[in-house]
Coordinates of N, CA, C and O in Angstrom, one line a residue:
X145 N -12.7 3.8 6.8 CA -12.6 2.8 7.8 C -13.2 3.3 9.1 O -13.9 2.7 9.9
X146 N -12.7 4.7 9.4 CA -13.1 4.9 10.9 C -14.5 5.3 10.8 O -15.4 5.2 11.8
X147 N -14.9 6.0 9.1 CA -16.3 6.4 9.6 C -17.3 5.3 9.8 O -18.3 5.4 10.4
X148 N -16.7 4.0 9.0 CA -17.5 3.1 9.0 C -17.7 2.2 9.9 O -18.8 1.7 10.1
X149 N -16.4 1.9 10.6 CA -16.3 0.4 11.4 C -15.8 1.2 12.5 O -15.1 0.5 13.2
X150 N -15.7 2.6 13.2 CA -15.2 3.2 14.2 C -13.3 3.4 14.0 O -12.5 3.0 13.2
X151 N -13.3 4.2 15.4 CA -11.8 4.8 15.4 C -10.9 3.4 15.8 O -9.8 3.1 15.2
X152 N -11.4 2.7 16.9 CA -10.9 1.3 17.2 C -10.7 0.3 16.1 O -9.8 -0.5 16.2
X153 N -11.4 0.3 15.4 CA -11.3 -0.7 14.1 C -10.1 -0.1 13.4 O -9.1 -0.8 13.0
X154 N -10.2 1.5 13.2 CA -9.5 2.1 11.8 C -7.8 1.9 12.6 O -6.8 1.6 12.0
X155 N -7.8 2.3 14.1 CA -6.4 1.7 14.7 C -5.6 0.4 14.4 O -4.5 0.1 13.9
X156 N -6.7 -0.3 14.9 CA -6.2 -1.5 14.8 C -6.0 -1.9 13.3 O -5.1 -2.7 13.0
X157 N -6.4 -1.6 12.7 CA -6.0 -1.9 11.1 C -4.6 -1.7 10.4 O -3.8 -2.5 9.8
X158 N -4.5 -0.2 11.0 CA -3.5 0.6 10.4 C -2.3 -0.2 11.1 O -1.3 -0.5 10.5
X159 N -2.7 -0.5 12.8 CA -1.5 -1.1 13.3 C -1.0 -2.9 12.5 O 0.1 -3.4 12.2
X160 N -2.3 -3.4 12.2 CA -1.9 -4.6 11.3 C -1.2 -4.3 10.1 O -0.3 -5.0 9.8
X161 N -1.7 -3.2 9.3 CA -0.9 -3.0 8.0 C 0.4 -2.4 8.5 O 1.4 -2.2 7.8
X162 N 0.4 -2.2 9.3 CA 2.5 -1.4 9.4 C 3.3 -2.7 9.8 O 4.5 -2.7 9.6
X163 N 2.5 -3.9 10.4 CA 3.4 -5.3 10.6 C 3.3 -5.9 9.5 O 4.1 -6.9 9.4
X164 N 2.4 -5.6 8.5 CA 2.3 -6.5 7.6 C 3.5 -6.1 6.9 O 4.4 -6.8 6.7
X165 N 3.5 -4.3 6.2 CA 4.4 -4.0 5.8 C 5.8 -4.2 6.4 O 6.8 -3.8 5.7
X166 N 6.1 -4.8 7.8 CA 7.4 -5.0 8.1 C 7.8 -6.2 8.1 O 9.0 -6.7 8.1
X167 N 6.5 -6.7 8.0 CA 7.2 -8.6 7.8 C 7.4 -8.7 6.1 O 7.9 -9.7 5.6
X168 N 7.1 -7.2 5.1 CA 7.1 -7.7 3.6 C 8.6 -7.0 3.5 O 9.3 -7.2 2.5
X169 N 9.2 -6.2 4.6 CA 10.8 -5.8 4.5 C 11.6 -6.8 5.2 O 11.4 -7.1 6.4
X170 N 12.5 -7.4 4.2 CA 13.6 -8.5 4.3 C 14.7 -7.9 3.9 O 15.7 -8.1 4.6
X171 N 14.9 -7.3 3.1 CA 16.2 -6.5 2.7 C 16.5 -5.2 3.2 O 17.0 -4.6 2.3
X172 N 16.5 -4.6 4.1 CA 16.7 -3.9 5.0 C 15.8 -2.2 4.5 O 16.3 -1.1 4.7
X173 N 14.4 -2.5 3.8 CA 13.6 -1.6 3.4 C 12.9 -0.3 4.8 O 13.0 -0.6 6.0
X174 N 12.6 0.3 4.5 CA 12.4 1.4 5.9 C 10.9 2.1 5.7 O 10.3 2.9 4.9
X175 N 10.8 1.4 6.6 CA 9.1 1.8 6.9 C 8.5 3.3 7.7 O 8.9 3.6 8.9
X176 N 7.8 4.0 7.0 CA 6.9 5.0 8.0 C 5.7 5.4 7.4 O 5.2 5.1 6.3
X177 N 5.3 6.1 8.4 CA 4.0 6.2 7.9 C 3.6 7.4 7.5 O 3.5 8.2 8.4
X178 N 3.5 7.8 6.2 CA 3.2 9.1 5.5 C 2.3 10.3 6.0 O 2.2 11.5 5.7
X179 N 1.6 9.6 6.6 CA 0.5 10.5 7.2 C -1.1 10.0 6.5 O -1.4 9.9 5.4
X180 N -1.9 9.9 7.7 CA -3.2 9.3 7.6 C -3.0 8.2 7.3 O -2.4 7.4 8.1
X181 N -3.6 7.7 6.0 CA -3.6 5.8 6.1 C -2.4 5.6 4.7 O -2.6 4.7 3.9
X182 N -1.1 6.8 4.5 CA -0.7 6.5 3.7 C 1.2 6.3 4.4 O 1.9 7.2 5.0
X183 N 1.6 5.2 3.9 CA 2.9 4.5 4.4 C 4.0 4.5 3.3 O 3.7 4.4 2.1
X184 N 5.1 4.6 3.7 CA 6.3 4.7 3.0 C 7.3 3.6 3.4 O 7.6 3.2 4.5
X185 N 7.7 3.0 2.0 CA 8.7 1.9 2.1 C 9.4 2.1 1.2 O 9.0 2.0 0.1
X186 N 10.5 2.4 1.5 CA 11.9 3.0 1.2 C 13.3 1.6 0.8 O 14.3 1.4 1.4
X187 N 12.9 1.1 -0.1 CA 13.7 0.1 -0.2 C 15.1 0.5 -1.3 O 15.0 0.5 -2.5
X188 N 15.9 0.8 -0.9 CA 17.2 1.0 -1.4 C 18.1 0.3 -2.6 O 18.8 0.6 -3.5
X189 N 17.5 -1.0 -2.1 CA 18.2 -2.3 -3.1 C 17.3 -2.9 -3.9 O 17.5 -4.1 -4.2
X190 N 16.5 -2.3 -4.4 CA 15.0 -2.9 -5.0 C 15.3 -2.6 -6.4 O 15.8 -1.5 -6.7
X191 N 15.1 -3.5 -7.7 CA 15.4 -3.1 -8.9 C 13.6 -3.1 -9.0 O 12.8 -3.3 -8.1
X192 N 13.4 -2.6 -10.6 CA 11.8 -2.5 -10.6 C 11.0 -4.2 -10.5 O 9.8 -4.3 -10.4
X193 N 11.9 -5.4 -10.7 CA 11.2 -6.7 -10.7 C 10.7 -6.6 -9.0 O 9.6 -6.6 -8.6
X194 N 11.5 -6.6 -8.5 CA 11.5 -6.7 -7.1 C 10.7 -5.9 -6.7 O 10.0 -6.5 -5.9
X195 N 10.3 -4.5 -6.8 CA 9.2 -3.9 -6.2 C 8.0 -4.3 -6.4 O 7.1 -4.5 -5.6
X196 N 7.9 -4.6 -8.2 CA 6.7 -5.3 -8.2 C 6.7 -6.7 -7.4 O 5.9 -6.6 -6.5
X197 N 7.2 -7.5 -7.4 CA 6.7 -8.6 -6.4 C 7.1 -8.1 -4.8 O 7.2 -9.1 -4.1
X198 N 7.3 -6.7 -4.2 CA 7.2 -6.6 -2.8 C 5.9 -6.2 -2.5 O 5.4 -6.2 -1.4
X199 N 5.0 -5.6 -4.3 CA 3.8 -5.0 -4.3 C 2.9 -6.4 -4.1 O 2.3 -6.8 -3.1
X200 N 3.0 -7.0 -4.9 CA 2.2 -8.3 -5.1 C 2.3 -9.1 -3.6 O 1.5 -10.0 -3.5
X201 N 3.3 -9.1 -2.3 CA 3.3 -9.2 -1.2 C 2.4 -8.7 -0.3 O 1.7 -9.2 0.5
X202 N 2.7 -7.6 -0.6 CA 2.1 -6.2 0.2 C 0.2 -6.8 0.0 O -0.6 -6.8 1.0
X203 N -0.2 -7.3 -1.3 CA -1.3 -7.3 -2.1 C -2.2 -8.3 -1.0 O -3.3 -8.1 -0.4
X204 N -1.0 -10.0 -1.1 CA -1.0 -10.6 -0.5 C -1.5 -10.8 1.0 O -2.2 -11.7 1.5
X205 N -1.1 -9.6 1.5 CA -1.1 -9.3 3.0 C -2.0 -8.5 3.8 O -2.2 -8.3 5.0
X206 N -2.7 -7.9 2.4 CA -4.1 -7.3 2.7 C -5.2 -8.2 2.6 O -6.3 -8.0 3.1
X207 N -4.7 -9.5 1.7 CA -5.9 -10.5 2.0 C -6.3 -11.2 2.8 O -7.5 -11.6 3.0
X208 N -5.0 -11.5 3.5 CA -5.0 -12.5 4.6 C -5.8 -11.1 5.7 O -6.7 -11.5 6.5
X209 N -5.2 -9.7 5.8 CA -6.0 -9.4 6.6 C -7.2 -9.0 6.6 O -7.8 -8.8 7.7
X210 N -7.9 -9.0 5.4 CA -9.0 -9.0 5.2 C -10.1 -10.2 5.7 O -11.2 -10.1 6.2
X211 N -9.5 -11.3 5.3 CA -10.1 -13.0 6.1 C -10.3 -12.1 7.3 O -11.4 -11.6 7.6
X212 N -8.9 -12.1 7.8 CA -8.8 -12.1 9.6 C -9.5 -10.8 10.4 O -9.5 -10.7 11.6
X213 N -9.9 -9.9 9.6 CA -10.6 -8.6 10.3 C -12.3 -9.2 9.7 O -12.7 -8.5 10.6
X214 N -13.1 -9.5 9.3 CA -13.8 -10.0 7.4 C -14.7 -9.0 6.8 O -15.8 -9.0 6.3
X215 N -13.6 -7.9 6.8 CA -13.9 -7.1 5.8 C -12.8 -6.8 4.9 O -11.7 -7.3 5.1
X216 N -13.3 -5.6 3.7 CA -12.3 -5.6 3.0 C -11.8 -4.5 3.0 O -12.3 -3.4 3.2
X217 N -10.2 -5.0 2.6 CA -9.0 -4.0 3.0 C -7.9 -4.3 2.2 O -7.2 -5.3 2.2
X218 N -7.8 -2.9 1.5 CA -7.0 -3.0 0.0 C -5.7 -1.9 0.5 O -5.9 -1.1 1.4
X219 N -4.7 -1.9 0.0 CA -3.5 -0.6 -0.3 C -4.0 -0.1 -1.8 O -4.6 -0.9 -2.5
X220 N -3.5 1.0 -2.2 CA -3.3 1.7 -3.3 C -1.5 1.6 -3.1 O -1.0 2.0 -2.1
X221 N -0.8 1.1 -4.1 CA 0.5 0.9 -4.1 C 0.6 1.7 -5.2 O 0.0 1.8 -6.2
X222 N 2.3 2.8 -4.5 CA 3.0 3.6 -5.9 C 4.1 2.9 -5.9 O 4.2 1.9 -5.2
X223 N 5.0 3.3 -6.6 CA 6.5 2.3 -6.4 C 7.2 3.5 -7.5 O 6.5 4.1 -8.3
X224 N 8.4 3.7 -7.5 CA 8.9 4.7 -8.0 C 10.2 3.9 -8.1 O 10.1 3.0 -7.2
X225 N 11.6 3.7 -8.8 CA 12.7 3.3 -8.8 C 13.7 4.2 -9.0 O 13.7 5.1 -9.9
X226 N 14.6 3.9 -8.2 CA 16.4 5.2 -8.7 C 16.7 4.4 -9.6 O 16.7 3.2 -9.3
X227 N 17.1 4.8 -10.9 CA 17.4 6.1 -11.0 C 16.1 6.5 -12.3 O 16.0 7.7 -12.8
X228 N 15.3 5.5 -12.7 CA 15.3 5.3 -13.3 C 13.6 6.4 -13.6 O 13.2 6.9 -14.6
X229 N 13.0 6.4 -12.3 CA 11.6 7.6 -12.0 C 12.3 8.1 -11.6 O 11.4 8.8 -11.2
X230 N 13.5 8.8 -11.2 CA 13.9 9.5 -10.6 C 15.4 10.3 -10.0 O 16.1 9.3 -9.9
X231 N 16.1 11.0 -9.7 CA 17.6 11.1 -9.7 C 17.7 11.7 -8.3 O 18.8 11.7 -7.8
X232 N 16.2 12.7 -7.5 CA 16.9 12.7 -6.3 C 15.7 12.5 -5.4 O 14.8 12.9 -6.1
X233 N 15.3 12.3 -4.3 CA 14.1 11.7 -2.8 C 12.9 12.6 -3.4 O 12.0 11.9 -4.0
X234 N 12.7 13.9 -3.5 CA 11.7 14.6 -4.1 C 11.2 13.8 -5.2 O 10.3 12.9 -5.1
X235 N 11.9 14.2 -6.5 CA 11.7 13.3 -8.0 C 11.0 12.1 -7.4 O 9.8 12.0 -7.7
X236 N 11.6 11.0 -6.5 CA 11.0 9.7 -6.5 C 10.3 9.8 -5.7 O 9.6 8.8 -5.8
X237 N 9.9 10.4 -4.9 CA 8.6 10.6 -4.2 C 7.2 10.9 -4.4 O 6.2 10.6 -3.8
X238 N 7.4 11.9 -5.9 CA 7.1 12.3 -6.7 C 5.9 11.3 -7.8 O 4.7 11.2 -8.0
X239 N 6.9 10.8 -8.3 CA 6.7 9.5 -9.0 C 5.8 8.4 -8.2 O 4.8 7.8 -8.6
X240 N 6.3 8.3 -7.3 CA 5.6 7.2 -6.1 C 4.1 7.5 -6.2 O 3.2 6.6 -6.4
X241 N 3.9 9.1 -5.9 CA 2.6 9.2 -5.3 C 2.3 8.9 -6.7 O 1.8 7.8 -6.9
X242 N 2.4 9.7 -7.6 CA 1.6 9.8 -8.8 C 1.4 7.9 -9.4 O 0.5 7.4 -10.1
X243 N 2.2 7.3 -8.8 CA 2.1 5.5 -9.3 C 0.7 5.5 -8.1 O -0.4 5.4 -8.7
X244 N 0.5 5.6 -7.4 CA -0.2 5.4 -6.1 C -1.7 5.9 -6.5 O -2.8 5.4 -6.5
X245 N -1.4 6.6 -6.6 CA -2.9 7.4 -7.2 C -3.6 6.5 -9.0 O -4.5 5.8 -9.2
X246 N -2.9 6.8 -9.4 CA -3.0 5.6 -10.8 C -3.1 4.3 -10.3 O -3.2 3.6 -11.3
X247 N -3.1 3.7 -9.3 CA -3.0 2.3 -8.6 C -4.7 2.5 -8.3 O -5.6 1.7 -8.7
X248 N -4.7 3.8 -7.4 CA -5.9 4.1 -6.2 C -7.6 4.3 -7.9 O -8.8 4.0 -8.0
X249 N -6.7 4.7 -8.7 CA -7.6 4.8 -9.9 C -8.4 3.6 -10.3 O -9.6 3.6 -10.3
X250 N -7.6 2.4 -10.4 CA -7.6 1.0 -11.0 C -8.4 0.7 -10.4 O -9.4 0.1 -10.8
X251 N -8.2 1.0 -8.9 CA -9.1 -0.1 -7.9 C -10.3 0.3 -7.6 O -11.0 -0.4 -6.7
X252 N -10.7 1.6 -8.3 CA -12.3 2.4 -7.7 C -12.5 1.3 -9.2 O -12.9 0.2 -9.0
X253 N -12.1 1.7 -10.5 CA -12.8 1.1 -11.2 C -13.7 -0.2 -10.8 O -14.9 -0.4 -10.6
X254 N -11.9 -1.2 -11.1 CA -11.9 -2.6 -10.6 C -13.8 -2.9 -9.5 O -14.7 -3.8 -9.7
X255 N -13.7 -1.8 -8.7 CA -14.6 -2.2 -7.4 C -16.1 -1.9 -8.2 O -17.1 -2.7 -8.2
X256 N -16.1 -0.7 -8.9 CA -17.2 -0.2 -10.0 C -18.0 -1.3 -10.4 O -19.2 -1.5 -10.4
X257 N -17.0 -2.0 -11.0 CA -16.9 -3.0 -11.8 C -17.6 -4.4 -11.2 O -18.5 -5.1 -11.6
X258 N -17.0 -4.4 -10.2 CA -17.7 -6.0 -9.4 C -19.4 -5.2 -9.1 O -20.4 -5.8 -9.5
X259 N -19.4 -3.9 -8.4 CA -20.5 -3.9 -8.0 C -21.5 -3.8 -9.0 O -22.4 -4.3 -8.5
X260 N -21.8 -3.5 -10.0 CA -22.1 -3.8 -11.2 C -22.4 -4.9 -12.0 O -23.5 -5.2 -12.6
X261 N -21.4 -5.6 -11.8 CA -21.5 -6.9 -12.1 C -22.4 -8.0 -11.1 O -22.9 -9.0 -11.6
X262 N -22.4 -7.7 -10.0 CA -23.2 -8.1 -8.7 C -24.3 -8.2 -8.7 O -24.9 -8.5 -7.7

């Protein structure tokens, strides 16, 4: 983003995706930002149905910002669940990234794919 659209663009982005991600926490989920353009949401009360549709939110919320910036602008989502990836913060952190990256996999293809098809 910054090399492309400048450091002003890549700001303002990151600052839209951290409200986006706070308007997708309703159940008292905990947002930060992992470092660089990667964010952490910490949802406590989340079974695995419910992550997936906080993911498909999240999905949601990259589209609408995508209209409103008009370019495009995707998350790579991990999602990890207690107990079930995991039994202690490390382990499910763990798990998270490794979902995240296997997410980040799908969508080079996915993109592969359209441009290809184009």
């Amino acid at each position: 983003m910054n090399d492309t659209y400048g450091h002003r663009m890549g700001d303002r982005v990151l600052i839209q995706l951290a409200e986006a991600l706070q308007e997708s926490s309703v159940r008292g989920e905990i947002i930060g930002r992992w470092g660089g353009d990667e964010f952490l949401l910490l949802s406590p009360y989340a079974a695995r149905g419910a992550a997936n549709s906080l993911h498909l939110h999240i999905e949601e919320c990259m589209e609408r910002l995508s209209r409103l910036e008009n370019i495009k602008i995707s998350a790579a989502i991990g999602t990890a669940v207690f107990p079930e990836d995991g039994l202690t913060l490390d382990k499910l952190l763990h798990a998270a990234d490794r979902s995240m990256y296997d997410d980040k996999s799908v969508r080079k293809k996915d993109e592969a794919s359209v441009r290809l098809n184009a």
